[in-house]
Tab-separated table of N, CA, C and O in Angstrom:
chain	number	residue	atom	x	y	z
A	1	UNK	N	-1.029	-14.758	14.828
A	1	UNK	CA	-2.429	-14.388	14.761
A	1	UNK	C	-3.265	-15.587	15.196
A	1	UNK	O	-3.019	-16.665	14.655
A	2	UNK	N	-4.398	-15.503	16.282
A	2	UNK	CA	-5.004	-16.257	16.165
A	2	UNK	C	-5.723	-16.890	15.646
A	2	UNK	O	-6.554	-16.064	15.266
A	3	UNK	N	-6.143	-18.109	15.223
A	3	UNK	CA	-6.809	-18.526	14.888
A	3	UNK	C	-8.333	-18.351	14.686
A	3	UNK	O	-9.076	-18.491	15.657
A	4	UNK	N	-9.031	-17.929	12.964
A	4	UNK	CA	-10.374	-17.359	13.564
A	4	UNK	C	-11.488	-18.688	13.548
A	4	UNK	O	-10.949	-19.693	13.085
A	5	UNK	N	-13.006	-18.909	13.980
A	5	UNK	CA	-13.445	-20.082	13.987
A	5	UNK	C	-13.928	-20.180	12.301
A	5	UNK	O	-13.645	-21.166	11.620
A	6	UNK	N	-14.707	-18.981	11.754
A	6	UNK	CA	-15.124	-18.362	10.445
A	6	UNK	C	-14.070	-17.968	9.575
A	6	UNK	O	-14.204	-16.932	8.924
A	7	UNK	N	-13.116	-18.607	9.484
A	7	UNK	CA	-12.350	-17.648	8.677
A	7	UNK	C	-13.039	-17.536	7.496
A	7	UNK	O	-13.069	-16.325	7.278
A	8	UNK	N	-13.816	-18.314	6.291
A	8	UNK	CA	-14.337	-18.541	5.569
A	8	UNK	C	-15.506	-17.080	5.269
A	8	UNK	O	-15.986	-16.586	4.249
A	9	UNK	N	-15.585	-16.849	6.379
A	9	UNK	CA	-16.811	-15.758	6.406
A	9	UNK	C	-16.145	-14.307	6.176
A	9	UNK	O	-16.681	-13.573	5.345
A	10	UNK	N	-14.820	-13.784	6.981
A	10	UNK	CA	-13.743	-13.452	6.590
A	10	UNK	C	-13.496	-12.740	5.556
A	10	UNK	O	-13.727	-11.538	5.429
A	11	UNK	N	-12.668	-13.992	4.218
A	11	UNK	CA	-12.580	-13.735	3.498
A	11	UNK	C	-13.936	-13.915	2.157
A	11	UNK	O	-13.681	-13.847	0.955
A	12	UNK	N	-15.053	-14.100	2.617
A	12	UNK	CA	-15.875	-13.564	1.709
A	12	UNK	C	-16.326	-12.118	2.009
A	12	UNK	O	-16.307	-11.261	1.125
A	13	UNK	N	-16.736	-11.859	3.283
A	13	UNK	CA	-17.054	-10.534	3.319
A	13	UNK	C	-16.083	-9.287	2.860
A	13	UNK	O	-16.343	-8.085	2.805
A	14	UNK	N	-14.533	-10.198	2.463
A	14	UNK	CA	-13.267	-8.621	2.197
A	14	UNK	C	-13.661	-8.977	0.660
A	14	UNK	O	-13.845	-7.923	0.050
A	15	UNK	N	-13.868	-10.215	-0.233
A	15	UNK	CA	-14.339	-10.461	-1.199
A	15	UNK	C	-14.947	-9.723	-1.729
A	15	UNK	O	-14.569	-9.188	-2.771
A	16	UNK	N	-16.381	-9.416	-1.001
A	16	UNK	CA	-17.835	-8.756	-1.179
A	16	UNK	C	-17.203	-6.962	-1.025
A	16	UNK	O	-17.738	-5.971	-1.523
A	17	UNK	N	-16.286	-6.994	-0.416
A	17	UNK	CA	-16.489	-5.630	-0.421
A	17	UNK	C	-14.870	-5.099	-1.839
A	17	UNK	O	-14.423	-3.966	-2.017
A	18	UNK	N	-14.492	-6.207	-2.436
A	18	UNK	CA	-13.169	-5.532	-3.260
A	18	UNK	C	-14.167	-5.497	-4.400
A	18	UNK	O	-13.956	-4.568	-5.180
A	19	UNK	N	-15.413	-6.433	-4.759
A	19	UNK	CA	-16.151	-6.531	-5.899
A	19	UNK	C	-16.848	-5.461	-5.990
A	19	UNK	O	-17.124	-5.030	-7.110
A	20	UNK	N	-17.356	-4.692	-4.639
A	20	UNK	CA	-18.796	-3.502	-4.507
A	20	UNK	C	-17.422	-2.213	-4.914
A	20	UNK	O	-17.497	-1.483	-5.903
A	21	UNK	N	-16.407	-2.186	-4.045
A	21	UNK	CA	-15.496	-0.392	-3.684
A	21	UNK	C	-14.242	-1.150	-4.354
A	21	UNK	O	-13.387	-0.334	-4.697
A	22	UNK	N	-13.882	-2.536	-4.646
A	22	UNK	CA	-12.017	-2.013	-5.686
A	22	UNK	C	-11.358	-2.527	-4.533
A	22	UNK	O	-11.833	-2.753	-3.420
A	23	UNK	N	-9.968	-2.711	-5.037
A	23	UNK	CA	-9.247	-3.523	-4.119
A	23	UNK	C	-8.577	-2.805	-3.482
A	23	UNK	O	-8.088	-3.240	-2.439
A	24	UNK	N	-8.316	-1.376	-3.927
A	24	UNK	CA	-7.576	-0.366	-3.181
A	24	UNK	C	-8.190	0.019	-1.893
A	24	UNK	O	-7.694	-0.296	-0.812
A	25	UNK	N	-9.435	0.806	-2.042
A	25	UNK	CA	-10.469	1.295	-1.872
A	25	UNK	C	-10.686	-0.295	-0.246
A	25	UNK	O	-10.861	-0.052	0.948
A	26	UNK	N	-10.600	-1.412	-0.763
A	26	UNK	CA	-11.004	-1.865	0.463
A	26	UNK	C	-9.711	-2.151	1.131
A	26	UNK	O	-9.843	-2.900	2.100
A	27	UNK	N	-8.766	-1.850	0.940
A	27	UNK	CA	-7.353	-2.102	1.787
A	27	UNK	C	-7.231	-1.031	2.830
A	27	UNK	O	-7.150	-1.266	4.036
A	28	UNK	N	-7.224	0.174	2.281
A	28	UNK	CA	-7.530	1.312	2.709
A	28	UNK	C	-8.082	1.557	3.911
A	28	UNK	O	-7.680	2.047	4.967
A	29	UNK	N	-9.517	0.918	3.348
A	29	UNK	CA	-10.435	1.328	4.771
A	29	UNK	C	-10.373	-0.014	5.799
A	29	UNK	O	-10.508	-0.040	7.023
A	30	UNK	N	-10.155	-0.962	4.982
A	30	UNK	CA	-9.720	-2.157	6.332
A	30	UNK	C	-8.209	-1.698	7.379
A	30	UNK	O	-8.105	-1.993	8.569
A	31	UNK	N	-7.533	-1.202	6.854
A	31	UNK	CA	-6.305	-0.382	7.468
A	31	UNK	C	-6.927	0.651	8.339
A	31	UNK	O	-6.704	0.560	9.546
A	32	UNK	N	-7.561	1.472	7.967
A	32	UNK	CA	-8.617	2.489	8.759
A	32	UNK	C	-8.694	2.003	9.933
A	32	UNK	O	-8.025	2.227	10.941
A	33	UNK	N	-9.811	1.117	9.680
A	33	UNK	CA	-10.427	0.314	10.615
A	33	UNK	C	-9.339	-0.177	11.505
A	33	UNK	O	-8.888	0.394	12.498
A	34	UNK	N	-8.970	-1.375	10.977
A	34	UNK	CA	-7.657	-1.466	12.506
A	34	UNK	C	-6.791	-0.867	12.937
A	34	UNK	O	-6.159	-1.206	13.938
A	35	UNK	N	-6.565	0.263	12.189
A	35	UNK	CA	-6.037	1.321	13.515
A	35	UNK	C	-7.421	2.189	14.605
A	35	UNK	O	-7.455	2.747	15.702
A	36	UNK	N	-8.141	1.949	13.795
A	36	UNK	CA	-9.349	2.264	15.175
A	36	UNK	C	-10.011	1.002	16.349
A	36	UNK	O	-10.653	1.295	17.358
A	37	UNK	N	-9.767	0.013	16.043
A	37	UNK	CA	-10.125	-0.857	16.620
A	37	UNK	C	-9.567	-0.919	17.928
A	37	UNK	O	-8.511	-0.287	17.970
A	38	UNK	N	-9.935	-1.537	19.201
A	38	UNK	CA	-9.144	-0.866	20.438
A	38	UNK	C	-8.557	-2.539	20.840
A	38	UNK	O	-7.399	-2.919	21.013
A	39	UNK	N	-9.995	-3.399	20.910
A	39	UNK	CA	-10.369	-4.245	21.885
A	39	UNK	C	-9.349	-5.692	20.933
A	39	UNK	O	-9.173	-6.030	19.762
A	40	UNK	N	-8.977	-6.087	22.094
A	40	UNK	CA	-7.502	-7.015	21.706
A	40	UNK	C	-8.324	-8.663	21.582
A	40	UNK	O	-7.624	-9.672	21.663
A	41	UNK	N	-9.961	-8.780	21.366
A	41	UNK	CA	-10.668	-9.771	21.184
A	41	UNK	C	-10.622	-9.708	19.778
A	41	UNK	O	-11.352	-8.866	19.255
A	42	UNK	N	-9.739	-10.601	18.861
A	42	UNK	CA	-10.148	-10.669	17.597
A	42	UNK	C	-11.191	-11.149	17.070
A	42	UNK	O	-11.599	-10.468	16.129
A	43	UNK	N	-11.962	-12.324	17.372
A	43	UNK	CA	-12.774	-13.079	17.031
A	43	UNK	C	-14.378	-11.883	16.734
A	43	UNK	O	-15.163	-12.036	15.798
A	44	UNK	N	-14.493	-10.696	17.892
A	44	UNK	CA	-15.566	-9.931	18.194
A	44	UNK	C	-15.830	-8.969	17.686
A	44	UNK	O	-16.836	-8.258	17.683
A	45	UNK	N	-14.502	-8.909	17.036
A	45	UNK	CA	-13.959	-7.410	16.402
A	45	UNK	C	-14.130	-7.684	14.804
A	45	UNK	O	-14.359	-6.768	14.014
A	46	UNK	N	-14.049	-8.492	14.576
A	46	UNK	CA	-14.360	-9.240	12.706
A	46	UNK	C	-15.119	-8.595	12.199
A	46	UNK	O	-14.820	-7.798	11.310
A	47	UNK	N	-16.554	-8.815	12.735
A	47	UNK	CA	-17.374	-8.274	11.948
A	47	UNK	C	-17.689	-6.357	12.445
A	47	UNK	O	-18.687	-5.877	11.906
A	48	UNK	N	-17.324	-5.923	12.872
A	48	UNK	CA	-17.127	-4.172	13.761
A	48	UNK	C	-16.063	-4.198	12.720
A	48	UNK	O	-16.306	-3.157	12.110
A	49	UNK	N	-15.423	-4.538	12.359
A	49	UNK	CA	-13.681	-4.482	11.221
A	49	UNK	C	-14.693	-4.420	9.645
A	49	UNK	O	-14.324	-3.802	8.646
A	50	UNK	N	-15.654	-5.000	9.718
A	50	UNK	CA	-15.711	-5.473	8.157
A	50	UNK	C	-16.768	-4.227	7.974
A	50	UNK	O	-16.871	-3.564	6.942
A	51	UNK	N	-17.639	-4.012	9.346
A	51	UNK	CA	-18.713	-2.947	8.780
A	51	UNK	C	-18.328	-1.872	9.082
A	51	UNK	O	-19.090	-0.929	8.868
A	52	UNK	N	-16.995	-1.612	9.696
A	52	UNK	CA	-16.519	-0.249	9.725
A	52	UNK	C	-15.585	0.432	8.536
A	52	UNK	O	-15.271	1.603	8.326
A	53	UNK	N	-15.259	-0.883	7.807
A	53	UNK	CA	-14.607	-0.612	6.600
A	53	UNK	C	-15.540	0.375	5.777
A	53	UNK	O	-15.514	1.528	5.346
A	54	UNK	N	-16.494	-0.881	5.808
A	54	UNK	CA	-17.571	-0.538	4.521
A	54	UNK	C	-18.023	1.147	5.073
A	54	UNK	O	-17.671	2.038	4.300
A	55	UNK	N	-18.572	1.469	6.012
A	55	UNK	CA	-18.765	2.954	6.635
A	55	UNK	C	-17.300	3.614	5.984
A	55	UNK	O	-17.339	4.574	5.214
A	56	UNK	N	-16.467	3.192	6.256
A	56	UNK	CA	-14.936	4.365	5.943
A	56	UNK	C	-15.244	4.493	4.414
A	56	UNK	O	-15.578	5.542	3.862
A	57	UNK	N	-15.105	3.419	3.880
A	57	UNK	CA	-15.665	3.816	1.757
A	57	UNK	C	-16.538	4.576	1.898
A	57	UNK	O	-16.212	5.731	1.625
A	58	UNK	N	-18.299	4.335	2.455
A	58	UNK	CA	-19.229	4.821	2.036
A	58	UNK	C	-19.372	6.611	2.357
A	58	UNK	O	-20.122	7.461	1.876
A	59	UNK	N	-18.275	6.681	3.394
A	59	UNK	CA	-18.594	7.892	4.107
A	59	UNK	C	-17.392	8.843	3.763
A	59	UNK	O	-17.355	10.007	4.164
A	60	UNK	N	-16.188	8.137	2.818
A	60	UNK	CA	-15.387	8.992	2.396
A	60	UNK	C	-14.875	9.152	1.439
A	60	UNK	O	-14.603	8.057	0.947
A	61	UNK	N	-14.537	10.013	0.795
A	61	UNK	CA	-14.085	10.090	-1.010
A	61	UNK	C	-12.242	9.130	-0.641
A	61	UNK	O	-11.260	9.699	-0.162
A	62	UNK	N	-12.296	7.961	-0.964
A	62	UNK	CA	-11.064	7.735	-1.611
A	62	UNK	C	-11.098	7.129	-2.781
A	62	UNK	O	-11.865	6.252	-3.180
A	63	UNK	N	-9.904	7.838	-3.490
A	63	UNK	CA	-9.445	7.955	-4.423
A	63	UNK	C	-8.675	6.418	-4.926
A	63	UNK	O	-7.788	5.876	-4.266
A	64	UNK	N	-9.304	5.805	-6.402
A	64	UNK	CA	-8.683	4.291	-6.222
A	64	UNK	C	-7.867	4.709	-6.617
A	64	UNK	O	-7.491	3.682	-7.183
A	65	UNK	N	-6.742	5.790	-7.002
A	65	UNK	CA	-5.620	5.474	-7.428
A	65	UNK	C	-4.437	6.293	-6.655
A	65	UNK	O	-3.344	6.744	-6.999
A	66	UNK	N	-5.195	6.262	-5.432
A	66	UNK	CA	-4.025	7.216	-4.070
A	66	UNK	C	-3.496	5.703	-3.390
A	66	UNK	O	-2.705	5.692	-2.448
C-alpha cells in the first residue's frame, strides 16, 4: 500500500465516524465504499472513501449486529 501524505487525517476521520455509527456499522460501509471506488489514485480517493462511507450508514439501515 502506498504510502498516504495525511495518514493522520485518515485515521481520525474512520475514528469520527466508529464514535458517530459503531465500529461495525463503519467497517461495513468503508468495505462498501471500496468496492465502489474505481480510480487506482489512492491519495484522491481518501476523502470520496470516507464521505461515501458516511452516505452508505446515513442512507442505509445496517444492522450493528449483522
Amino acid at each position: 500500500m502506498p504510502e498516504l501524505k495525511d495518514v493522520s487525517k485518515v485515521y481520525d476521520s474512520i475514528e469520527e465516524l466508529e464514535d458517530e455509527y459503531g465500529y461495525k456499522n463503519t467497517i461495513k460501509a468503508l468495505a462498501i465504499s471500496l468496492n465502489a471506488i474505481t480510480s487506482k489514485r489512492l491519495e484522491k480517493t481518501i476523502d470520496v472513501l470516507i464521505r461515501y462511507a458516511k452516505g452508505v450508514i446515513k442512507g442505509a439501515d445496517l444492522d450493528e449486529d449483522r
